[in-house]
Coordinates of C-alpha atoms in Angstrom, one line a residue:
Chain A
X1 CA 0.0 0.0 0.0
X2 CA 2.7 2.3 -0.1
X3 CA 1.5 3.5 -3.2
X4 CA -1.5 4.7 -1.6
X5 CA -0.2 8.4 -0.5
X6 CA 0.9 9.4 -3.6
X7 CA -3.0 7.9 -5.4
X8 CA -4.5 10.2 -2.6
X9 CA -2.9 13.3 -3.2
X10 CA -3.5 12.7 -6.8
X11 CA -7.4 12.2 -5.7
X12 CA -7.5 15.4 -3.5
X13 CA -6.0 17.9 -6.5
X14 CA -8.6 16.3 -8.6
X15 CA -11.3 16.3 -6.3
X16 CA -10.3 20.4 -6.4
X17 CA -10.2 20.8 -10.0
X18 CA -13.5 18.8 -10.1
X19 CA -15.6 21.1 -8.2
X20 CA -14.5 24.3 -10.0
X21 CA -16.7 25.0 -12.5
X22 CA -15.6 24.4 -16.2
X23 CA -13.3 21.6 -15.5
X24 CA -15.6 19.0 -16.3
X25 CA -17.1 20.8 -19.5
X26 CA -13.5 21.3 -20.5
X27 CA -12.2 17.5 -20.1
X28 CA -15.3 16.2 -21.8
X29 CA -15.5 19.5 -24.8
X30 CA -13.2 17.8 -27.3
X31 CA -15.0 14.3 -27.0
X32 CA -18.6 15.5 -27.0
X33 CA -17.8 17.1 -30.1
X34 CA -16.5 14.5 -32.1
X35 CA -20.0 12.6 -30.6
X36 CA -22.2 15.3 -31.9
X37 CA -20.2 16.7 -35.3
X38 CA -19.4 12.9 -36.1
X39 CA -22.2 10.6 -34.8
X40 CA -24.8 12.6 -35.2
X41 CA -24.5 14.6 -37.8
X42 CA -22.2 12.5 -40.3
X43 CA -23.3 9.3 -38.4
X44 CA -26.8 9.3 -39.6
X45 CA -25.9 8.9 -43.1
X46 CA -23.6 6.3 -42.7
X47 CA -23.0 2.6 -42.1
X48 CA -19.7 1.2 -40.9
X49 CA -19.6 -2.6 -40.3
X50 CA -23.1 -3.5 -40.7
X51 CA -23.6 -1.2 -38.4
X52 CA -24.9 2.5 -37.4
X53 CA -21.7 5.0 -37.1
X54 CA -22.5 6.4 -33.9
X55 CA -23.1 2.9 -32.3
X56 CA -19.0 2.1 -33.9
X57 CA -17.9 5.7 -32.8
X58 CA -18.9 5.7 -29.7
X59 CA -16.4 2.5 -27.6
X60 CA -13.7 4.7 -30.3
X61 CA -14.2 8.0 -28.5
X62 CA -14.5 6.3 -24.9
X63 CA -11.0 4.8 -25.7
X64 CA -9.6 8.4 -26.8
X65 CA -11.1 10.0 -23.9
X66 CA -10.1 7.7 -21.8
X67 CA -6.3 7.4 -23.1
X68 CA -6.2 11.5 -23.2
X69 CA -7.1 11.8 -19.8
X70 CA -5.0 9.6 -18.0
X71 CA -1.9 10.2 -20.0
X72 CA -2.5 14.2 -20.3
X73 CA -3.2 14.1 -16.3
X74 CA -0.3 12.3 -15.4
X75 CA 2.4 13.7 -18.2
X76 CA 1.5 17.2 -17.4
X77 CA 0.6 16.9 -13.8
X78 CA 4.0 14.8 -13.3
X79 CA 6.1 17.4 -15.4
X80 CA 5.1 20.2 -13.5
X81 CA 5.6 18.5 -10.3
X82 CA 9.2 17.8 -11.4
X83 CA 10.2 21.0 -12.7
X84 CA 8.3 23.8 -11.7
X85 CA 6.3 23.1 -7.7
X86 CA 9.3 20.4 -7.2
X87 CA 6.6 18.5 -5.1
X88 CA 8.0 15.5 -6.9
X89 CA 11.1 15.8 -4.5
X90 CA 8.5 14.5 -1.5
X91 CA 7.9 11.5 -3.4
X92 CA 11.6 10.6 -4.2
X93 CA 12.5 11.4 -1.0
X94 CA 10.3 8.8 0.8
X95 CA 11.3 6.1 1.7
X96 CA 9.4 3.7 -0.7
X97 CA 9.9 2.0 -3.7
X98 CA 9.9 3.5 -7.6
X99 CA 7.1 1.3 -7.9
X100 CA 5.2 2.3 -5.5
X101 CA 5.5 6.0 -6.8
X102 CA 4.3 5.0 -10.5
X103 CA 1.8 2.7 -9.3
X104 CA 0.6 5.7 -7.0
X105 CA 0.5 7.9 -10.3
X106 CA -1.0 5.5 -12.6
X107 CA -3.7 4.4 -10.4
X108 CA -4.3 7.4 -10.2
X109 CA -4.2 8.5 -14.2
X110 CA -6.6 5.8 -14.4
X111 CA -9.6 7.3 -12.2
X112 CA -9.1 10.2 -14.2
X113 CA -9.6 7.9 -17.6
X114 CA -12.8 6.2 -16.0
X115 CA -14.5 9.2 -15.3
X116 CA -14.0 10.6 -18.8
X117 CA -14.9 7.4 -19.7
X118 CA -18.3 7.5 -18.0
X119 CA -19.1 10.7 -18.7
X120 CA -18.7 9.9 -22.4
X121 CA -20.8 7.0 -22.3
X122 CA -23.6 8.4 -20.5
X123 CA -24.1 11.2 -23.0
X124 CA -23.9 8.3 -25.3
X125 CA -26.9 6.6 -23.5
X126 CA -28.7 9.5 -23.3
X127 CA -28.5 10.3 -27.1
X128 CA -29.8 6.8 -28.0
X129 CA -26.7 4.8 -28.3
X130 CA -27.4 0.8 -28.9
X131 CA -24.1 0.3 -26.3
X132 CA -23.8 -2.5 -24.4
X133 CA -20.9 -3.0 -21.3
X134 CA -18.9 -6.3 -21.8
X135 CA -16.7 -7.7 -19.9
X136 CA -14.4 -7.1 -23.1
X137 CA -15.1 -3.6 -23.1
X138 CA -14.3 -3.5 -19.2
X139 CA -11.5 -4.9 -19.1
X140 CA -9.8 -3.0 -22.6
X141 CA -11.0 0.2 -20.9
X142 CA -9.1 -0.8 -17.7
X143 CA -5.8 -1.8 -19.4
X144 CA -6.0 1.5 -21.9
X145 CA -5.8 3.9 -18.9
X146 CA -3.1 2.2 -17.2
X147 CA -1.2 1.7 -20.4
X148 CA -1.4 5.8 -20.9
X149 CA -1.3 6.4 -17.7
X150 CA 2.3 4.7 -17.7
X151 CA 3.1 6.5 -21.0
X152 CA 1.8 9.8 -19.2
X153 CA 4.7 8.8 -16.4
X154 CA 7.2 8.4 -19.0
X155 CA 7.1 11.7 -20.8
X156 CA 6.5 13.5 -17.3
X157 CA 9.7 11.8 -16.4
X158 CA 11.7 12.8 -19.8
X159 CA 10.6 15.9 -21.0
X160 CA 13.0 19.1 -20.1
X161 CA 10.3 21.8 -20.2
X162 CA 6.5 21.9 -19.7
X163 CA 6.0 22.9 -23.5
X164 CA 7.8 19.6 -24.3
X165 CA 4.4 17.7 -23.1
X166 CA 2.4 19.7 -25.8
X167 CA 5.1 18.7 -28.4
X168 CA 4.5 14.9 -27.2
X169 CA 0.8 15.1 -27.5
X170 CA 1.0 16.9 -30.5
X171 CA 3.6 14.5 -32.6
X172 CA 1.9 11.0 -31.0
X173 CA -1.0 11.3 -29.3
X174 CA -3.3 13.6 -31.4
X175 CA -2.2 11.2 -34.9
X176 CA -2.9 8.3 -33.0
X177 CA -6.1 9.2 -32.4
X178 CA -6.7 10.0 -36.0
X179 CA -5.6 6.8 -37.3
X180 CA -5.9 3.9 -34.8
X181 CA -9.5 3.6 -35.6
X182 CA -11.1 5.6 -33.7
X183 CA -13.2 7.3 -36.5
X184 CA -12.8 4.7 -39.2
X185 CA -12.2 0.6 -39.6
X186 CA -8.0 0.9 -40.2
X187 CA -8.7 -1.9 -43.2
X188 CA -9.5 1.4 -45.1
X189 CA -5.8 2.4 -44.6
X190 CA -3.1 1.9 -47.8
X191 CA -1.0 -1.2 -46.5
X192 CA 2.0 0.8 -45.7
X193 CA 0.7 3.2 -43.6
X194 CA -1.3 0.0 -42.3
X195 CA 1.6 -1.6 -40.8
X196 CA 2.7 1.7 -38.8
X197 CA -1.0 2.0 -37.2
X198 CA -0.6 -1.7 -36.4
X199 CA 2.1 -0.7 -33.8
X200 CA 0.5 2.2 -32.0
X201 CA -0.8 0.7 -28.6
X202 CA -4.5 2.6 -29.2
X203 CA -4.9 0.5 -32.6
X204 CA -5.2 -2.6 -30.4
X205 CA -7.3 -0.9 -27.7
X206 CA -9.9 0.3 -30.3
X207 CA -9.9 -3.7 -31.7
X208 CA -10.6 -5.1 -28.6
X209 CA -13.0 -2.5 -27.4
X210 CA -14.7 -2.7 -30.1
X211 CA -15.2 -7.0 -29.9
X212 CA -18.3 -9.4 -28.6
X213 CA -16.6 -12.5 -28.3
X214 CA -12.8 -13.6 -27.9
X215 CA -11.4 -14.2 -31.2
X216 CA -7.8 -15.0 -32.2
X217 CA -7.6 -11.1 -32.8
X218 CA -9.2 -10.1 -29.6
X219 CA -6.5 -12.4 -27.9
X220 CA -3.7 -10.7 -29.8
X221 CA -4.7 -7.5 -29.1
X222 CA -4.8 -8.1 -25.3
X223 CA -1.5 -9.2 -25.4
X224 CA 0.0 -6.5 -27.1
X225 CA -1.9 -4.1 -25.4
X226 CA -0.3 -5.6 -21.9
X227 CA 2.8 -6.3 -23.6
X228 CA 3.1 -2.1 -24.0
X229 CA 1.7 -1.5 -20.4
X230 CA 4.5 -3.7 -19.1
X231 CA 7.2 -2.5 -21.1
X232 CA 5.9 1.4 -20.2
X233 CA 5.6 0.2 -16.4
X234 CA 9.3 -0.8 -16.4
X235 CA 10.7 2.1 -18.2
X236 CA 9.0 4.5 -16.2
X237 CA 10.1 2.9 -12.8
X238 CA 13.8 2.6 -13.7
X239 CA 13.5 6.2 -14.5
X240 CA 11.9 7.1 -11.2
X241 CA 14.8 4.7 -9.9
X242 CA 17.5 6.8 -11.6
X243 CA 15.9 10.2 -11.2
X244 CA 18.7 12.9 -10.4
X245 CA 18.5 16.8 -10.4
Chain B
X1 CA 43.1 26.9 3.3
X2 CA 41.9 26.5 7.0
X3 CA 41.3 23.0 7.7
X4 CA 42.5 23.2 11.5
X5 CA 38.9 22.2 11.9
X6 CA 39.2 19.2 10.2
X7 CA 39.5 16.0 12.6
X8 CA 38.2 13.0 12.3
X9 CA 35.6 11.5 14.3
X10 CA 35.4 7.9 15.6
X11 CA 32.9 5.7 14.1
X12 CA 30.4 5.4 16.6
X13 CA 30.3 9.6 16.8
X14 CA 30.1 10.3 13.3
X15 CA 26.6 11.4 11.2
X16 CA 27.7 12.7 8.2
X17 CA 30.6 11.0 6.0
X18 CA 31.7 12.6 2.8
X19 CA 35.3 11.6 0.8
X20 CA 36.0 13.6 -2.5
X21 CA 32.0 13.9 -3.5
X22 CA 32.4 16.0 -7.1
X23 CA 29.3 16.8 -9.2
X24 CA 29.6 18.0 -12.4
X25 CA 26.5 19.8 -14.5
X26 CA 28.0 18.9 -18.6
X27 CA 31.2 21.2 -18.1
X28 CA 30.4 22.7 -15.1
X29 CA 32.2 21.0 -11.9
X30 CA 29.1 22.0 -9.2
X31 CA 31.3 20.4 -6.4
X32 CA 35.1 19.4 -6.4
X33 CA 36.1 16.9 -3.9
X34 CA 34.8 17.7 -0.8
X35 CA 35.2 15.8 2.4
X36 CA 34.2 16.4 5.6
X37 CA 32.8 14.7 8.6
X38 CA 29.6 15.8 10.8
X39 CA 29.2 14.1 14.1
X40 CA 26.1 13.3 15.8
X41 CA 24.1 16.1 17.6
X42 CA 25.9 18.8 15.1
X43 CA 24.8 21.6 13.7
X44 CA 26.6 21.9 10.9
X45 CA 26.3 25.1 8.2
X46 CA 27.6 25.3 4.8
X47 CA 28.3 28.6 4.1
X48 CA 29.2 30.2 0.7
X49 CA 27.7 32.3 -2.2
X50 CA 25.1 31.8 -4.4
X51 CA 26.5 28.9 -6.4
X52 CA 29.2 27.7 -4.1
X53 CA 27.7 24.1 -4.3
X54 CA 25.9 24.3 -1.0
X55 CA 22.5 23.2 -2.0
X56 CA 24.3 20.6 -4.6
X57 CA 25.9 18.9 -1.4
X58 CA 22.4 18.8 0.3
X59 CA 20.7 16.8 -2.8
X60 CA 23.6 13.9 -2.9
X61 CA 23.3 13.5 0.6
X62 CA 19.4 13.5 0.8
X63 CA 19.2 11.3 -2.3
X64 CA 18.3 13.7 -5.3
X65 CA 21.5 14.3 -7.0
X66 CA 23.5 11.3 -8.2
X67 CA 27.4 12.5 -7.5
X68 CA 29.8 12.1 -10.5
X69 CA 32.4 11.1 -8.2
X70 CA 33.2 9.8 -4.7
X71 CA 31.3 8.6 -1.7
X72 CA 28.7 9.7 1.0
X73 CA 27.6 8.0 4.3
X74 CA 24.6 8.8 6.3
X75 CA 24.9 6.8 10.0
X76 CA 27.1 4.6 7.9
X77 CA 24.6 4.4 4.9
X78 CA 26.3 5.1 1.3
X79 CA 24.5 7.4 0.0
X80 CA 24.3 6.0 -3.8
X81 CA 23.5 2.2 -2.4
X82 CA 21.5 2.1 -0.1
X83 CA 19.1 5.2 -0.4
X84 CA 15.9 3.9 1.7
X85 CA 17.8 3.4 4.9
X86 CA 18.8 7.1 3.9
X87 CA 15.5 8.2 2.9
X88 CA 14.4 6.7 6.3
X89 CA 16.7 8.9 8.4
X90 CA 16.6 12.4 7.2
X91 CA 14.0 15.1 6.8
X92 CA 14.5 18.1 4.5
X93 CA 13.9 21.9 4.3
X94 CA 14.4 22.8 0.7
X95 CA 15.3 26.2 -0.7
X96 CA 12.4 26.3 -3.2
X97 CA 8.8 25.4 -1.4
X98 CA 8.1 22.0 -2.2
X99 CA 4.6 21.8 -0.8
X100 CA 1.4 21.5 -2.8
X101 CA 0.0 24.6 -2.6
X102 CA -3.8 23.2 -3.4
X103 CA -3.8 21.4 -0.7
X104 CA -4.3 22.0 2.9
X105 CA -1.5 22.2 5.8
X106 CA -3.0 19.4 6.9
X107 CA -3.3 17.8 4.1
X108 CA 0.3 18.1 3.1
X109 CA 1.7 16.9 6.3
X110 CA -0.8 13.8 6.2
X111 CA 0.2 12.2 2.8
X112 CA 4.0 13.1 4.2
X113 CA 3.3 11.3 6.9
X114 CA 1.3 8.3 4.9
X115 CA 4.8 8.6 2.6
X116 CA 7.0 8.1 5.5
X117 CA 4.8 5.5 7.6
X118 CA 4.2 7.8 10.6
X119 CA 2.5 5.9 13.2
X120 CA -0.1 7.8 15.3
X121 CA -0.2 10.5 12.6
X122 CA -3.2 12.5 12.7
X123 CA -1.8 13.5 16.7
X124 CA 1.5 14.0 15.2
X125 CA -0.2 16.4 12.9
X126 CA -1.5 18.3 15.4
X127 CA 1.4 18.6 18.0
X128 CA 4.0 20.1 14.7
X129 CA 1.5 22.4 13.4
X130 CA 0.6 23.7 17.1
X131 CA 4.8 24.0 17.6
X132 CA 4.7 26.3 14.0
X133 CA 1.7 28.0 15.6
X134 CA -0.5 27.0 12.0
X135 CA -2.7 24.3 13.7
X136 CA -5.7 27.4 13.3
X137 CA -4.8 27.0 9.7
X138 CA -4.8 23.3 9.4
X139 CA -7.6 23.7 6.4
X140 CA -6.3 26.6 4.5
X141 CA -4.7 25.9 1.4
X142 CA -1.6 26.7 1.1
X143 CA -1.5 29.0 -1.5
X144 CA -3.1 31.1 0.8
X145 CA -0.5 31.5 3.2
X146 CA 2.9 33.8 3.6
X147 CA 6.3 33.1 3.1
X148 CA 6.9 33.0 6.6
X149 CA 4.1 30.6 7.6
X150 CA 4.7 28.4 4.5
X151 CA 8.5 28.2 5.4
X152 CA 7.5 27.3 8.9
X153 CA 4.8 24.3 7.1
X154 CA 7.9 23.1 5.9
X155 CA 9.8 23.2 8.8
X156 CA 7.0 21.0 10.3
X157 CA 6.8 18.4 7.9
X158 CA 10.4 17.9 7.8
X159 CA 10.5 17.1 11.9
X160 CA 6.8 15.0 11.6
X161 CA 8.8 11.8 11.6
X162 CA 11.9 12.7 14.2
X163 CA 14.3 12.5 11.7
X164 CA 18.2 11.2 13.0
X165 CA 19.5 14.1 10.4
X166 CA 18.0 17.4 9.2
X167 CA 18.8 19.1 6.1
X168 CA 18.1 22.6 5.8
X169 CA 18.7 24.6 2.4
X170 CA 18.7 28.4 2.9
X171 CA 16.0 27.9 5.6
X172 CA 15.7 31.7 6.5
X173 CA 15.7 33.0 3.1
X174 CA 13.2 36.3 2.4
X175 CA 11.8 36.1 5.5
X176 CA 12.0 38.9 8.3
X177 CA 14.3 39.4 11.3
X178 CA 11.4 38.1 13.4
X179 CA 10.5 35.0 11.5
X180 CA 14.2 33.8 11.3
X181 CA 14.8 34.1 14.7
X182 CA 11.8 31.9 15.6
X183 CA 13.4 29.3 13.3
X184 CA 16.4 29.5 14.4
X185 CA 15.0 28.2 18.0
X186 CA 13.1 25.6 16.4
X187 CA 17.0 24.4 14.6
X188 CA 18.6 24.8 18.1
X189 CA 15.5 22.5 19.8
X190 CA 16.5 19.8 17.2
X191 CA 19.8 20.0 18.6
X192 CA 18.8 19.6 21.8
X193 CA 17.1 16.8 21.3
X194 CA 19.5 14.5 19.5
X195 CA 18.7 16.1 16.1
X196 CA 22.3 16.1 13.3
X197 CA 21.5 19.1 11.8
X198 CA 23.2 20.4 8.2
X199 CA 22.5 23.9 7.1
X200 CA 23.4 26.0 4.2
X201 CA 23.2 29.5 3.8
X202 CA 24.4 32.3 2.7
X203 CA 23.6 34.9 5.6
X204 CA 26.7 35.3 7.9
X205 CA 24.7 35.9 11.1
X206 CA 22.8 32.9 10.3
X207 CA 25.9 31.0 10.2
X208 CA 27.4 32.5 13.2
X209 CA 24.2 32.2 15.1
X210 CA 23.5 28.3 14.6
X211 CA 26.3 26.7 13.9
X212 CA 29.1 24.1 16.2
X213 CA 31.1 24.3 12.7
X214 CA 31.2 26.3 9.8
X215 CA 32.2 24.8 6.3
X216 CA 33.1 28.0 3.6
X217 CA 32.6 26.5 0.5
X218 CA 33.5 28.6 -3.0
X219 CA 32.9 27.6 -6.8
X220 CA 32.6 24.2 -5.7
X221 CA 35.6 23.8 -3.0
X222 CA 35.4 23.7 0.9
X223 CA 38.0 26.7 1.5
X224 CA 38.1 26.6 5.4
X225 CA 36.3 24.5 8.1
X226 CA 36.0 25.0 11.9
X227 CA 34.0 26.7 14.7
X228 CA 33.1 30.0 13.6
X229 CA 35.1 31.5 16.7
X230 CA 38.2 29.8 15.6
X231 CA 37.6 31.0 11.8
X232 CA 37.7 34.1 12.9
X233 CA 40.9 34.1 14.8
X234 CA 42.9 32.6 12.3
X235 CA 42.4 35.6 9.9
X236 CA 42.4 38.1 12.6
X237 CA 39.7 39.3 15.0
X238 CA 39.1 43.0 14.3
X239 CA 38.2 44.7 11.1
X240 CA 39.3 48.6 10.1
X241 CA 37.3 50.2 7.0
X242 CA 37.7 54.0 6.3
X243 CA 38.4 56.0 3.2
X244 CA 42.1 57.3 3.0
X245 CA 43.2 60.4 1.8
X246 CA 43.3 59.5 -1.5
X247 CA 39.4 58.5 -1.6
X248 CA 40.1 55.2 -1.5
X249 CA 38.2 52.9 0.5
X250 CA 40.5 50.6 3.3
X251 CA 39.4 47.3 4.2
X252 CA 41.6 46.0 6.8
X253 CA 41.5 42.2 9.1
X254 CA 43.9 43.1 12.1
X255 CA 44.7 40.4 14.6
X256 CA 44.8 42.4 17.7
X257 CA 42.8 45.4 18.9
X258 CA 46.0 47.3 18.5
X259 CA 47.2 46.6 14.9
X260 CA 43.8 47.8 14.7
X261 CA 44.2 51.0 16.3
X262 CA 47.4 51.6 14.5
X263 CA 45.3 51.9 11.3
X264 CA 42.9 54.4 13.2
X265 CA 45.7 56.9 14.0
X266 CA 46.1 57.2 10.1
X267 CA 42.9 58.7 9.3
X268 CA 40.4 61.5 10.5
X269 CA 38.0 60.5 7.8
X270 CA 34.8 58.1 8.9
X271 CA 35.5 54.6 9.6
X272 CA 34.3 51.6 11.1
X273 CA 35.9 49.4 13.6
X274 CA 34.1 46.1 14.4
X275 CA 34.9 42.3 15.5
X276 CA 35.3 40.1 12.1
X277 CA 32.7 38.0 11.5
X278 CA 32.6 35.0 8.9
X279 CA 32.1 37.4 5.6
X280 CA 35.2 38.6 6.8
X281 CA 37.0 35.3 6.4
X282 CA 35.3 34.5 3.1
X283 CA 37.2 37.9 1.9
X284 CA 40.5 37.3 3.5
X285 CA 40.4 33.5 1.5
X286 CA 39.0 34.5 -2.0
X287 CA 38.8 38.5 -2.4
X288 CA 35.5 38.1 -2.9
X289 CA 32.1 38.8 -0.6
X290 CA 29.3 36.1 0.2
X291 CA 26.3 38.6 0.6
X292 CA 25.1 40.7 -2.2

């Protein structure tokens, strides 16, 4: 449980961010908008999979919102810490493992993912989604925020100014989110490009979210999607482990 | 060099170890071989300009600086190797305030205290913020308070877990004449009650106030190391400055009150005769002045 400190001071800062007013519109603007410009308005006209649109836009966006908002919280919230409030010092300083620190930070990241997640899928609901909660879906929407929440530690931990996050998001994150499938099936993709999308982690998060029964794809998905949450877990605790001013 | 201050303490009395340490920042050398020993029950200042290396020797020894070169030992912990049984043993005042500032006083001493498995913590809590006089405060954020009562927040948090060694970086810095004094009671208390205390600053009177043994460190070098008394007798214990006929100012370090009269005799112009005190040694060794 030594991990638990750090998850609660996490908790209180965004249990004060939550209650001013604005925060909540703000963390849900960019998702809400892609629900209403894309699922309901372009949605309606078009089938994807057999399918409505906005029923196979919908897990997309709660993966998207989800991976923003544990990676942005914890990449921005754990460069800033680092390099401007040194706070991060009190964490380092204590005398508990670099494990304990990113599992603090990640369990964390990933409250912040599940409640973006919710809120996206109760607007969803409410605008007449056919969405049903699997286990499948559960479970990928688990694993997707501790994956970015352990990316979100590693570019917290490397970058050298808080600009450098945007830079990040900007260069990896935002194309990801084009092109991994959460607007459109990635089969649509030339096969070149194909093959890069196959190795961004969200690919395989919107494939599994996105699957009823376990498959030979849905299995390979889950593994690489745990294979990158592991490799990200260890990389950002050795950094933690060799952190120096 | 002054090093007549330099001894070295058996095993059993010594705190603080440190044999060459050197940090280097790319070309920069931060720190250049210094080693000294703090014993147990010490209060210890580091004293030295802005960029001497003062605050660079606090990080190695509290864990947040890795040192290019040579070795530290905490009770007989290295430094490097085993850093929990460090982390375990020291609490910290840093020069920048490290606190979360959207959270309450309370607040930030209980997840310290969670951190560094305090037992009995919530009374804890309340007997440190009483002895900082901030326990009416306990729910303020603290972004809401002053320097002085966040510095003393700090203060508190740093002593919630007794810590065997206490690290204190520029403690007193910005704050007024009434402020510092109150900390500098809470530093002697420590003392007093087995506390191994290492300070850095660069206010003379600070220096002279606290500490059993002054280390002057410049650009990276301990220069001279003993009890600030004896510092001061070694370059000389009075201090002539007057402006000479020529309009040039005199600065002079006599070693008796009469050399120092001597120098009196040679002006009618205004001039100052005082005791030295430790800025006074920093000038003698490197031409140079500490406060600015």
């Amino acid at each position: 449980m030594n991990w638990y400190p750090i998850f609660l001071r996490e908790m209180l800062q965004f249990k004060k961010k939550l209650f001013r007013l604005g925060y909540i519109f703000t963390s849900m603007m960019v998702p809400l908008l892609y629900l209403i410009a894309f699922g309901l308005g372009l949605g309606r006209s078009v089938q994807v999979a057999g399918g409505s649109y906005f029923n196979y836009l919908l897990p997309g966006l709660v993966a998207m919102s989800s991976m923003n908002n544990s990676y942005n919280w914890i990449a921005s919230g754990l460069n800033l810490s680092r390099l401007y409030f040194k706070t991060f010092q009190v964490l380092v300083q204590a005398p508990i493992a670099p494990t304990s620190i990113i599992a603090g930070y990640v369990v964390s990241g990933m409250v912040r993912g599940l409640f973006a997640s919710v809120m996206i899928i109760l607007v969803g609901l409410l605008a007449g989604s056919g969405f049903h909660l699997s286990l499948i879906f559960i479970l990928t929407l688990f694993l997707n925020c501790f994956l970015f929440s352990n990316l979100g530690v590693i570019v917290g931990m490397i970058t050298k100014s808080h600009e450098d996050t945007s830079t990040y998001a900007n260069f990896f994150i935002l194309p990801m989110v084009f092109f991994s499938g959460t607007f459109f099936p990635i089969e649509r993709m030339p096969a070149l490009i194909k093959g890069i999308i196959l190795c961004l982690p969200l690919t395989h998060t919107n494939i599994l979210i996105r699957k009823t029964i376990w498959d030979d794809q849905a299995w390979l998905a889950l593994l690489i999607m745990i294979a990158y949450a592991a490799l990200f877990f260890i990389i950002g605790s050795r950094m933690i482990k060799n952190y120096s001013e | 060099m002054l090093y007549n201050g330099h001894v070295f303490y058996p095993a059993e009395e010594k705190m603080i170890s440190i044999k060459n340490l050197t940090k280097d920042y790319g070309k920069v050398r931060a720190l250049d071989s210094l080693s000294l020993e703090i014993r147990r029950e010490e209060i210890f200042g580091l004293l030295g300009p802005n960029g001497a290396g003062k605050s660079t020797t606090i990080k190695i020894l509290n864990t947040l600086v890795k040192p290019s070169s040579g070795r530290a030992w905490l009770d007989g912990f290295d430094v490097v190797q085993s850093p929990l049984q460090i982390k375990e043993r020291i609490g910290v005042v840093p020069q920048e305030n490290n606190l979360d500032r959207d959270l309450t006083a309370f607040e930030n001493l209980k997840i310290y205290g969670l951190l560094h498995h305090i037992q009995d913590l919530g009374k804890k809590i309340e007997e440190h913020l009483r002895s900082v006089d901030l326990w009416e405060r306990r729910n303020d954020p603290v972004q809401t308070f002053s320097g002085g009562m966040q510095r003393r927040l700090l203060i508190a948090r740093a002593l919630l877990g007794r810590p065997q060694i206490l690290f204190l970086d520029e403690p007193t810095i910005g704050l007024d004449p009434q402020v510092r004094r109150e900390i500098w009671n809470t530093i002697r208390r420590i003392r007093t009650q087995g506390g191994t205390v290492l300070l850095t600053t660069h206010y003379i009177e600070e220096a002279e106030a606290l500490s059993d043994r002054v280390g002057i460190l410049s650009r990276g070098k301990l220069i001279a190391l003993d009890t600030p008394e004896n510092l001061k007798k070694m370059v000389g214990e009075y201090v002539v400055e007057y402006v000479d006929q020529d309009g040039s100012k005199v600065y002079q370090i006599c070693r008796t009150r009469e050399d120092a009269q001597c120098h009196l005799l040679q002006t009618e112009s205004e001039m100052t005769f005082r005791k030295a005190n430790l800025e006074d040694v920093f000038v003698k060794l490197t031409g140079a002045r500490i406060e600015t």
